[in-house]
Amino acid sequence: MARTLATVSAHPAVSRRPFLQTARIDRWWSKPLAVFLGLSAFIVYSTWAALQNAHFEFGGYLSPMYSPLIFGDSHHAVLGSLPGWWPGWLPFYPAFLILWAPGGFRFTCYYYRGAYYKSHWASPASCGVGKAQKRYRGEHSFPLIFQNVHRWFLYFALAFLVILSIDVYRGMWFGPSHDEFGIGVGTLVLAVNVVLLSGYTFGCHSLRHLIGGKFNVLSKRPGRLKAWQGVTWCNTRHQLFAWLSLFWVGFTDFYVRMCAMEVWTDLRII
Amino acid sequence: MAAYETHEYDVLVIGAGGAGLRAAIEASATGVRVGLVCKSLLGKAHTVMAEGGMAAALANVDERDGWQVHFADTMRGGQYLNQWRMAEIHAKEAPARVNELEAWGALFDRTQDGRILQRNFGGHAYPRLAHVGDRTGLEMIRTLQDHGIHQGMTVHMEITVTTLLKDGERVAGAFGYDRERGRFRVFKAPAVIVATGGLGKAYKITSNSWECTGDGISLAYHAGAQLKDMEFVQFHPTGMVWPPSVSGILVTEGVRGEGGVLTNSEGRRFMFDNIPELYKELVADDAEEGWRYVVGDREARRPPELLTRDHVARMILAEVKAGRGSPHGGAFLDISWIKDRVPGGAEHIKRKLPSMYHQFKQLADLDITEEPMEVGPTTHYAMGGVKVESDSQMTNVPGLYAVGECATGLHGANRLGGNSLSDLVVFGKRAGEHAAEHAREVGPAVVREDDVEAAAAEALLPFDREDAREGPFQLQQALQQLMQDNVGIIRDEADLDRGLEALAELGRRAGAVKVHGNREWNSGWHTALDLVPLLTVSEAIALAAKERQESRGAHTRDDYQGKDPEWGKVNLVVEKAADGSMQVRREPIEPVPERLAKIIEEQG
Amino acid sequence: MPNATFRIWRGDSEGGEFKDYRTEYSEGMVVLDVVHKIQAEQANDLAVRWNCKAGKCGSCSAEVNGQPQLMCMTRMNTLPVERPVTVEPMQAFPVERDLVTDVSVNYEIKKRIKPFTPRPPDREDGTWTMHQSDVERSQEFRKCIECFLCQDVCHVDRDHHYHLDGKFIGPRFFVHAAYLDMHPADEADRLEELKDRDGIGYCNITKCCTVVCPEHITITDNAIIPLKERVADRYYDPLTRVLRVIGVGR
């Protein structure tokens, strides 16, 4: 049994369970499996959507996976059409110009790290379940020490909240020249996306630190104390917002795409 | 020849709860070599169980408080059987000891202006208990532990001392075994401090942990020290009564301090029915005034639930006896009703009483913010113990000190809640200081080989015996049952006689108990050895309880109801006679000096 | 009374095996009660460490059905008794005997961490003005009862034994370091040790420690990650570094 299976330990009286071995009798594998499927599905969909290079806008709506659109033949494009100096041999996928930022934010996010280390790396697959890795470096040294760049991605993520909020505003203007005010289902979809992303971004552990956590005495900084308490509120729901916002980003793209492909019609509310 | 390991120190401290740790820190600070022996792992001692707080007249919440008031409260609570000098020292020095804990990293709850917050507790005139939620004991022991490990003392974990060694009249060290391997250890030291805590495990229903078998009291007694006030065992009025396997676990007085009320099966708040003369002027007229007191109205008087523990325990028992108890033989303690009176409702309760909330949720499947708890008296604290000199904590055996619950003198006939934690650090410091000084003065003591051999042989006896009918666990249970039945909260002569007889009989059976297996981590063996102190302290309690023919403080005699002024003039001292038998005698109480008597009078 | 089979690991540092004990139990019993019943009736020499039996001292840590738990707080009615209940010692520490492990490494680790180092008191009585909102963060960490279940479940300890190798202090001591580092009166600097000697980078945030904590301390989110961020501030963030050098920011 457990203790007679001692394997590589330098400490003879301490055992180590082989890969995926555990005395747990609950369904410990169900959560990491769900995370594996959820994250993998999103990665596959977002990569596919980015490679499409089409159907990412519909009237005033712009898919968040393509926002901000830096170059393009669209009124959404920030810098207009693809410039002449863009090398011809380099395929142009506008989504990839920007997706690194939200992608990096999520990849280095403390919640996602803990989640995918389990689901995709099995390090460990679940609590109290044996590991395959004999050597372990964690985030102590190269390469995973680079997870510490998280706070830089946070700055970008905050900027994206502004950009996506502008997209919601632009999603309120309809008609051929976008001067007719209105609200469609798509506008709401874009708005919900910003709300959920805000819930996720404002719950960021790095933000919690920067906004107040780094100080031991906050009572003398009432503004920071309030802000820290607000971020803490989101932070305790970080996992929830992480999943809701992830799903909704995908859904928003899908919604715009379906409108653009004329699979369904966007309903005007106002 | 028994094999053993020897350690030599200037000061040996037995017990690593609040008192032992504080003593070891103080002794280390003087530069002597200090050994600290604990029966469990470091930081697990029974001090962690203390919930409500630590009494000290800091006057942070109510500036009318001061050492004089604290002194008078302690004396009144102890029904004037206390050593007045200890009560005086305690009241004067407790604030400095609380502040010192803060300087070592403790984080007490705060007042609005950022000072240490204090709460109300039974028997204290003003909010006086420095606290951290309902886990003050944990905060104290962790602070002392984390500070202590950097002071140069040597800590020996999971070692039980079975005998004190002597060099003529003076103490010379201690003999014990380690739990891991069952190896013997000899500690040589010219000064030994026993700080082993209580004796609650002599009773079936108790809030005490397995360690609390009265070790220090028994060790000192067998080494020739006198015991005092052994008849006074405090039964905490509110222990859990259901489910059976957790009965006795403490429900902190803090519940009542936060507004919890006691009711019987008819929903009546019975504590208003009978208020003792001594406290008539101090108790609220009605529920409304009681609530105003709880929320800090300084004009209001305390609710009757915050009367002394002995009184509350007797009141609950009376309700149960009259057939108005809760389904499992206790009373109802309800804190959920305050939801409508405070902002935050249920959250407020959870924040103020987090461990109570979890304790009931997890162990009894009950949400205290929704339903009343069922509570009943549980053995909680021994006011009696080793008799010590007030200033130094030295016993009548030169070089032997006792401090904390295993010592006696501060609390008299009844201890006020919150006075124990401050007792530990106030007198822990003094014991450490005086023991170190003593060790330097007298120099090394000699441990005789014969004594070690004898101690080793005695410890191994249970292995060598013929197979017995009873195991050590059965005997321990029998002892606990008999103490519960015959030497419990309400006593009378016939019961006590039966108890003493049964104890003698149990002593004979314990002399025949056999243990199996080897010496490594053998709980059967440990339990067999723990029977010795348990039997010793049980006999002392029963003997003293029989002798004191009156009801006073925690000692209630059915056949001698009410206080007798004559008995108010004496303490009972228990000691070992030349023939080895246990003797009890009366000793006049040293009168309170004029200056302090005046204070008592002024404070009402 | 209902019956249950307890499959208890019996042995010592040399090895051992599971033994089955069939016993009755009553309503409201916890696992520790049943273990004690077996000890009293069937196996007097069964080694089990315990103290308060009220979830306050953190002595009776073990693994019940593979879950690190306090035996005194695990009620029988939370376990499926139609199958044997396995009880085994904590896996991350050397076994002494039966359910008892040698947890002394934890005491050595704590001794290495810089103790509380206060700034001078700001009040005449030698105390500090500290506000409730400021002490609350550290107070959460002071709830720790040192049961070492978090150390047991953490894979860095459990599977790689870095705590025994002195490379990683483990969740318990990140909580301890966080208490000290966030204490409003403390002024010692522990970041360099946390980064290098204490191995905070080995934590990969799987949050198992938080899950098993019987005191419900949010170990990962409130202690470890904030410490990681403080380390990042100092060592991995050029911007805050520049700000610090020119005298802006902490």
mmCIF file with all atom_site columns, N, CA and C in Angstrom, chain B residues 402-436:
data_model
loop_
_atom_site.group_PDB
_atom_site.id
_atom_site.type_symbol
_atom_site.label_atom_id
_atom_site.label_alt_id
_atom_site.label_comp_id
_atom_site.label_asym_id
_atom_site.label_entity_id
_atom_site.label_seq_id
_atom_site.pdbx_PDB_ins_code
_atom_site.Cartn_x
_atom_site.Cartn_y
_atom_site.Cartn_z
_atom_site.occupancy
_atom_site.B_iso_or_equiv
_atom_site.pdbx_formal_charge
_atom_site.auth_seq_id
_atom_site.auth_comp_id
_atom_site.auth_asym_id
_atom_site.auth_atom_id
_atom_site.pdbx_PDB_model_num
ATOM 1   N N  . ALA B 1 402 ? 5.906   26.669 41.164 1.00 0.00 ? 402 ALA B N  1
ATOM 2   C CA . ALA B 1 402 ? 4.696   26.264 40.448 1.00 0.00 ? 402 ALA B CA 1
ATOM 3   C C  . ALA B 1 402 ? 4.017   27.531 39.948 1.00 0.00 ? 402 ALA B C  1
ATOM 4   N N  . VAL B 1 403 ? 3.448   27.443 38.748 1.00 0.00 ? 403 VAL B N  1
ATOM 5   C CA . VAL B 1 403 ? 2.846   28.634 38.172 1.00 0.00 ? 403 VAL B CA 1
ATOM 6   C C  . VAL B 1 403 ? 1.720   28.249 37.222 1.00 0.00 ? 403 VAL B C  1
ATOM 7   N N  . GLY B 1 404 ? 0.763   29.138 37.095 1.00 0.00 ? 404 GLY B N  1
ATOM 8   C CA . GLY B 1 404 ? -0.363  28.882 36.203 1.00 0.00 ? 404 GLY B CA 1
ATOM 9   C C  . GLY B 1 404 ? -1.435  28.072 36.909 1.00 0.00 ? 404 GLY B C  1
ATOM 10  N N  . GLU B 1 405 ? -2.181  27.295 36.124 1.00 0.00 ? 405 GLU B N  1
ATOM 11  C CA . GLU B 1 405 ? -3.313  26.579 36.712 1.00 0.00 ? 405 GLU B CA 1
ATOM 12  C C  . GLU B 1 405 ? -2.898  25.577 37.776 1.00 0.00 ? 405 GLU B C  1
ATOM 13  N N  . CYS B 1 406 ? -1.713  24.998 37.660 1.00 0.00 ? 406 CYS B N  1
ATOM 14  C CA . CYS B 1 406 ? -1.315  23.983 38.633 1.00 0.00 ? 406 CYS B CA 1
ATOM 15  C C  . CYS B 1 406 ? -0.884  24.610 39.959 1.00 0.00 ? 406 CYS B C  1
ATOM 16  N N  . ALA B 1 407 ? -0.713  25.919 39.969 1.00 0.00 ? 407 ALA B N  1
ATOM 17  C CA . ALA B 1 407 ? -0.435  26.604 41.230 1.00 0.00 ? 407 ALA B CA 1
ATOM 18  C C  . ALA B 1 407 ? -1.757  27.130 41.778 1.00 0.00 ? 407 ALA B C  1
ATOM 19  N N  . THR B 1 408 ? -1.728  27.670 42.977 1.00 0.00 ? 408 THR B N  1
ATOM 20  C CA . THR B 1 408 ? -2.965  28.183 43.544 1.00 0.00 ? 408 THR B CA 1
ATOM 21  C C  . THR B 1 408 ? -2.711  29.490 44.272 1.00 0.00 ? 408 THR B C  1
ATOM 22  N N  . GLY B 1 409 ? -3.779  30.198 44.583 1.00 0.00 ? 409 GLY B N  1
ATOM 23  C CA . GLY B 1 409 ? -3.640  31.402 45.386 1.00 0.00 ? 409 GLY B CA 1
ATOM 24  C C  . GLY B 1 409 ? -4.329  32.617 44.819 1.00 0.00 ? 409 GLY B C  1
ATOM 25  N N  . LEU B 1 410 ? -4.279  32.787 43.496 1.00 0.00 ? 410 LEU B N  1
ATOM 26  C CA . LEU B 1 410 ? -4.854  33.996 42.919 1.00 0.00 ? 410 LEU B CA 1
ATOM 27  C C  . LEU B 1 410 ? -6.379  33.975 42.943 1.00 0.00 ? 410 LEU B C  1
ATOM 28  N N  . HIS B 1 411 ? -6.966  32.815 42.677 1.00 0.00 ? 411 HIS B N  1
ATOM 29  C CA . HIS B 1 411 ? -8.390  32.797 42.359 1.00 0.00 ? 411 HIS B CA 1
ATOM 30  C C  . HIS B 1 411 ? -9.305  32.483 43.530 1.00 0.00 ? 411 HIS B C  1
ATOM 31  N N  . GLY B 1 412 ? -8.734  32.022 44.652 1.00 0.00 ? 412 GLY B N  1
ATOM 32  C CA . GLY B 1 412 ? -9.559  31.727 45.807 1.00 0.00 ? 412 GLY B CA 1
ATOM 33  C C  . GLY B 1 412 ? -10.571 30.639 45.523 1.00 0.00 ? 412 GLY B C  1
ATOM 34  N N  . ALA B 1 413 ? -11.823 30.900 45.873 1.00 0.00 ? 413 ALA B N  1
ATOM 35  C CA . ALA B 1 413 ? -12.850 29.868 45.750 1.00 0.00 ? 413 ALA B CA 1
ATOM 36  C C  . ALA B 1 413 ? -13.450 29.819 44.352 1.00 0.00 ? 413 ALA B C  1
ATOM 37  N N  . ASN B 1 414 ? -13.146 30.819 43.542 1.00 0.00 ? 414 ASN B N  1
ATOM 38  C CA . ASN B 1 414 ? -13.720 30.840 42.191 1.00 0.00 ? 414 ASN B CA 1
ATOM 39  C C  . ASN B 1 414 ? -12.953 31.828 41.334 1.00 0.00 ? 414 ASN B C  1
ATOM 40  N N  . ARG B 1 415 ? -12.639 31.409 40.133 1.00 0.00 ? 415 ARG B N  1
ATOM 41  C CA . ARG B 1 415 ? -11.866 32.257 39.241 1.00 0.00 ? 415 ARG B CA 1
ATOM 42  C C  . ARG B 1 415 ? -12.788 33.057 38.335 1.00 0.00 ? 415 ARG B C  1
ATOM 43  N N  . LEU B 1 416 ? -12.425 34.303 38.121 1.00 0.00 ? 416 LEU B N  1
ATOM 44  C CA . LEU B 1 416 ? -13.163 35.094 37.138 1.00 0.00 ? 416 LEU B CA 1
ATOM 45  C C  . LEU B 1 416 ? -12.635 34.770 35.743 1.00 0.00 ? 416 LEU B C  1
ATOM 46  N N  . GLY B 1 417 ? -13.554 34.720 34.784 1.00 0.00 ? 417 GLY B N  1
ATOM 47  C CA . GLY B 1 417 ? -13.133 34.496 33.403 1.00 0.00 ? 417 GLY B CA 1
ATOM 48  C C  . GLY B 1 417 ? -12.150 35.580 32.997 1.00 0.00 ? 417 GLY B C  1
ATOM 49  N N  . GLY B 1 418 ? -11.133 35.201 32.256 1.00 0.00 ? 418 GLY B N  1
ATOM 50  C CA . GLY B 1 418 ? -10.163 36.189 31.795 1.00 0.00 ? 418 GLY B CA 1
ATOM 51  C C  . GLY B 1 418 ? -8.996  36.378 32.748 1.00 0.00 ? 418 GLY B C  1
ATOM 52  N N  . ASN B 1 419 ? -9.158  35.969 34.001 1.00 0.00 ? 419 ASN B N  1
ATOM 53  C CA . ASN B 1 419 ? -8.051  36.117 34.949 1.00 0.00 ? 419 ASN B CA 1
ATOM 54  C C  . ASN B 1 419 ? -7.002  35.036 34.773 1.00 0.00 ? 419 ASN B C  1
ATOM 55  N N  . SER B 1 420 ? -7.347  33.953 34.086 1.00 0.00 ? 420 SER B N  1
ATOM 56  C CA . SER B 1 420 ? -6.349  32.889 33.981 1.00 0.00 ? 420 SER B CA 1
ATOM 57  C C  . SER B 1 420 ? -5.249  33.262 32.994 1.00 0.00 ? 420 SER B C  1
ATOM 58  N N  . LEU B 1 421 ? -5.617  33.820 31.830 1.00 0.00 ? 421 LEU B N  1
ATOM 59  C CA . LEU B 1 421 ? -4.574  34.157 30.857 1.00 0.00 ? 421 LEU B CA 1
ATOM 60  C C  . LEU B 1 421 ? -3.613  35.191 31.439 1.00 0.00 ? 421 LEU B C  1
ATOM 61  N N  . SER B 1 422 ? -4.148  36.178 32.156 1.00 0.00 ? 422 SER B N  1
ATOM 62  C CA . SER B 1 422 ? -3.243  37.165 32.734 1.00 0.00 ? 422 SER B CA 1
ATOM 63  C C  . SER B 1 422 ? -2.435  36.541 33.865 1.00 0.00 ? 422 SER B C  1
ATOM 64  N N  . ASP B 1 423 ? -3.031  35.617 34.616 1.00 0.00 ? 423 ASP B N  1
ATOM 65  C CA . ASP B 1 423 ? -2.321  34.868 35.652 1.00 0.00 ? 423 ASP B CA 1
ATOM 66  C C  . ASP B 1 423 ? -1.064  34.220 35.058 1.00 0.00 ? 423 ASP B C  1
ATOM 67  N N  . LEU B 1 424 ? -1.227  33.563 33.908 1.00 0.00 ? 424 LEU B N  1
ATOM 68  C CA . LEU B 1 424 ? -0.110  32.828 33.299 1.00 0.00 ? 424 LEU B CA 1
ATOM 69  C C  . LEU B 1 424 ? 1.095   33.718 33.064 1.00 0.00 ? 424 LEU B C  1
ATOM 70  N N  . VAL B 1 425 ? 0.855   34.890 32.476 1.00 0.00 ? 425 VAL B N  1
ATOM 71  C CA . VAL B 1 425 ? 2.008   35.720 32.111 1.00 0.00 ? 425 VAL B CA 1
ATOM 72  C C  . VAL B 1 425 ? 2.526   36.547 33.281 1.00 0.00 ? 425 VAL B C  1
ATOM 73  N N  . VAL B 1 426 ? 1.617   36.998 34.146 1.00 0.00 ? 426 VAL B N  1
ATOM 74  C CA . VAL B 1 426 ? 2.074   37.788 35.295 1.00 0.00 ? 426 VAL B CA 1
ATOM 75  C C  . VAL B 1 426 ? 2.979   36.933 36.172 1.00 0.00 ? 426 VAL B C  1
ATOM 76  N N  . PHE B 1 427 ? 2.492   35.744 36.536 1.00 0.00 ? 427 PHE B N  1
ATOM 77  C CA . PHE B 1 427 ? 3.274   34.916 37.455 1.00 0.00 ? 427 PHE B CA 1
ATOM 78  C C  . PHE B 1 427 ? 4.290   34.047 36.727 1.00 0.00 ? 427 PHE B C  1
ATOM 79  N N  . GLY B 1 428 ? 4.057   33.795 35.449 1.00 0.00 ? 428 GLY B N  1
ATOM 80  C CA . GLY B 1 428 ? 5.074   33.103 34.660 1.00 0.00 ? 428 GLY B CA 1
ATOM 81  C C  . GLY B 1 428 ? 6.365   33.911 34.671 1.00 0.00 ? 428 GLY B C  1
ATOM 82  N N  . LYS B 1 429 ? 6.208   35.191 34.404 1.00 0.00 ? 429 LYS B N  1
ATOM 83  C CA . LYS B 1 429 ? 7.389   36.061 34.401 1.00 0.00 ? 429 LYS B CA 1
ATOM 84  C C  . LYS B 1 429 ? 8.082   36.009 35.757 1.00 0.00 ? 429 LYS B C  1
ATOM 85  N N  . ARG B 1 430 ? 7.305   36.143 36.817 1.00 0.00 ? 430 ARG B N  1
ATOM 86  C CA . ARG B 1 430 ? 7.909   36.162 38.158 1.00 0.00 ? 430 ARG B CA 1
ATOM 87  C C  . ARG B 1 430 ? 8.597   34.841 38.479 1.00 0.00 ? 430 ARG B C  1
ATOM 88  N N  . ALA B 1 431 ? 7.949   33.735 38.144 1.00 0.00 ? 431 ALA B N  1
ATOM 89  C CA . ALA B 1 431 ? 8.552   32.433 38.451 1.00 0.00 ? 431 ALA B CA 1
ATOM 90  C C  . ALA B 1 431 ? 9.877   32.283 37.710 1.00 0.00 ? 431 ALA B C  1
ATOM 91  N N  . GLY B 1 432 ? 9.891   32.685 36.437 1.00 0.00 ? 432 GLY B N  1
ATOM 92  C CA . GLY B 1 432 ? 11.111  32.558 35.635 1.00 0.00 ? 432 GLY B CA 1
ATOM 93  C C  . GLY B 1 432 ? 12.243  33.378 36.223 1.00 0.00 ? 432 GLY B C  1
ATOM 94  N N  . GLU B 1 433 ? 11.895  34.578 36.606 1.00 0.00 ? 433 GLU B N  1
ATOM 95  C CA . GLU B 1 433 ? 12.878  35.488 37.159 1.00 0.00 ? 433 GLU B CA 1
ATOM 96  C C  . GLU B 1 433 ? 13.465  34.946 38.475 1.00 0.00 ? 433 GLU B C  1
ATOM 97  N N  . HIS B 1 434 ? 12.570  34.517 39.363 1.00 0.00 ? 434 HIS B N  1
ATOM 98  C CA . HIS B 1 434 ? 13.025  34.041 40.663 1.00 0.00 ? 434 HIS B CA 1
ATOM 99  C C  . HIS B 1 434 ? 13.739  32.700 40.570 1.00 0.00 ? 434 HIS B C  1
ATOM 100 N N  . ALA B 1 435 ? 13.272  31.840 39.678 1.00 0.00 ? 435 ALA B N  1
ATOM 101 C CA . ALA B 1 435 ? 13.917  30.534 39.535 1.00 0.00 ? 435 ALA B CA 1
ATOM 102 C C  . ALA B 1 435 ? 15.341  30.714 39.023 1.00 0.00 ? 435 ALA B C  1
ATOM 103 N N  . ALA B 1 436 ? 15.522  31.623 38.068 1.00 0.00 ? 436 ALA B N  1
ATOM 104 C CA . ALA B 1 436 ? 16.858  31.859 37.519 1.00 0.00 ? 436 ALA B CA 1
ATOM 105 C C  . ALA B 1 436 ? 17.781  32.386 38.610 1.00 0.00 ? 436 ALA B C  1
#
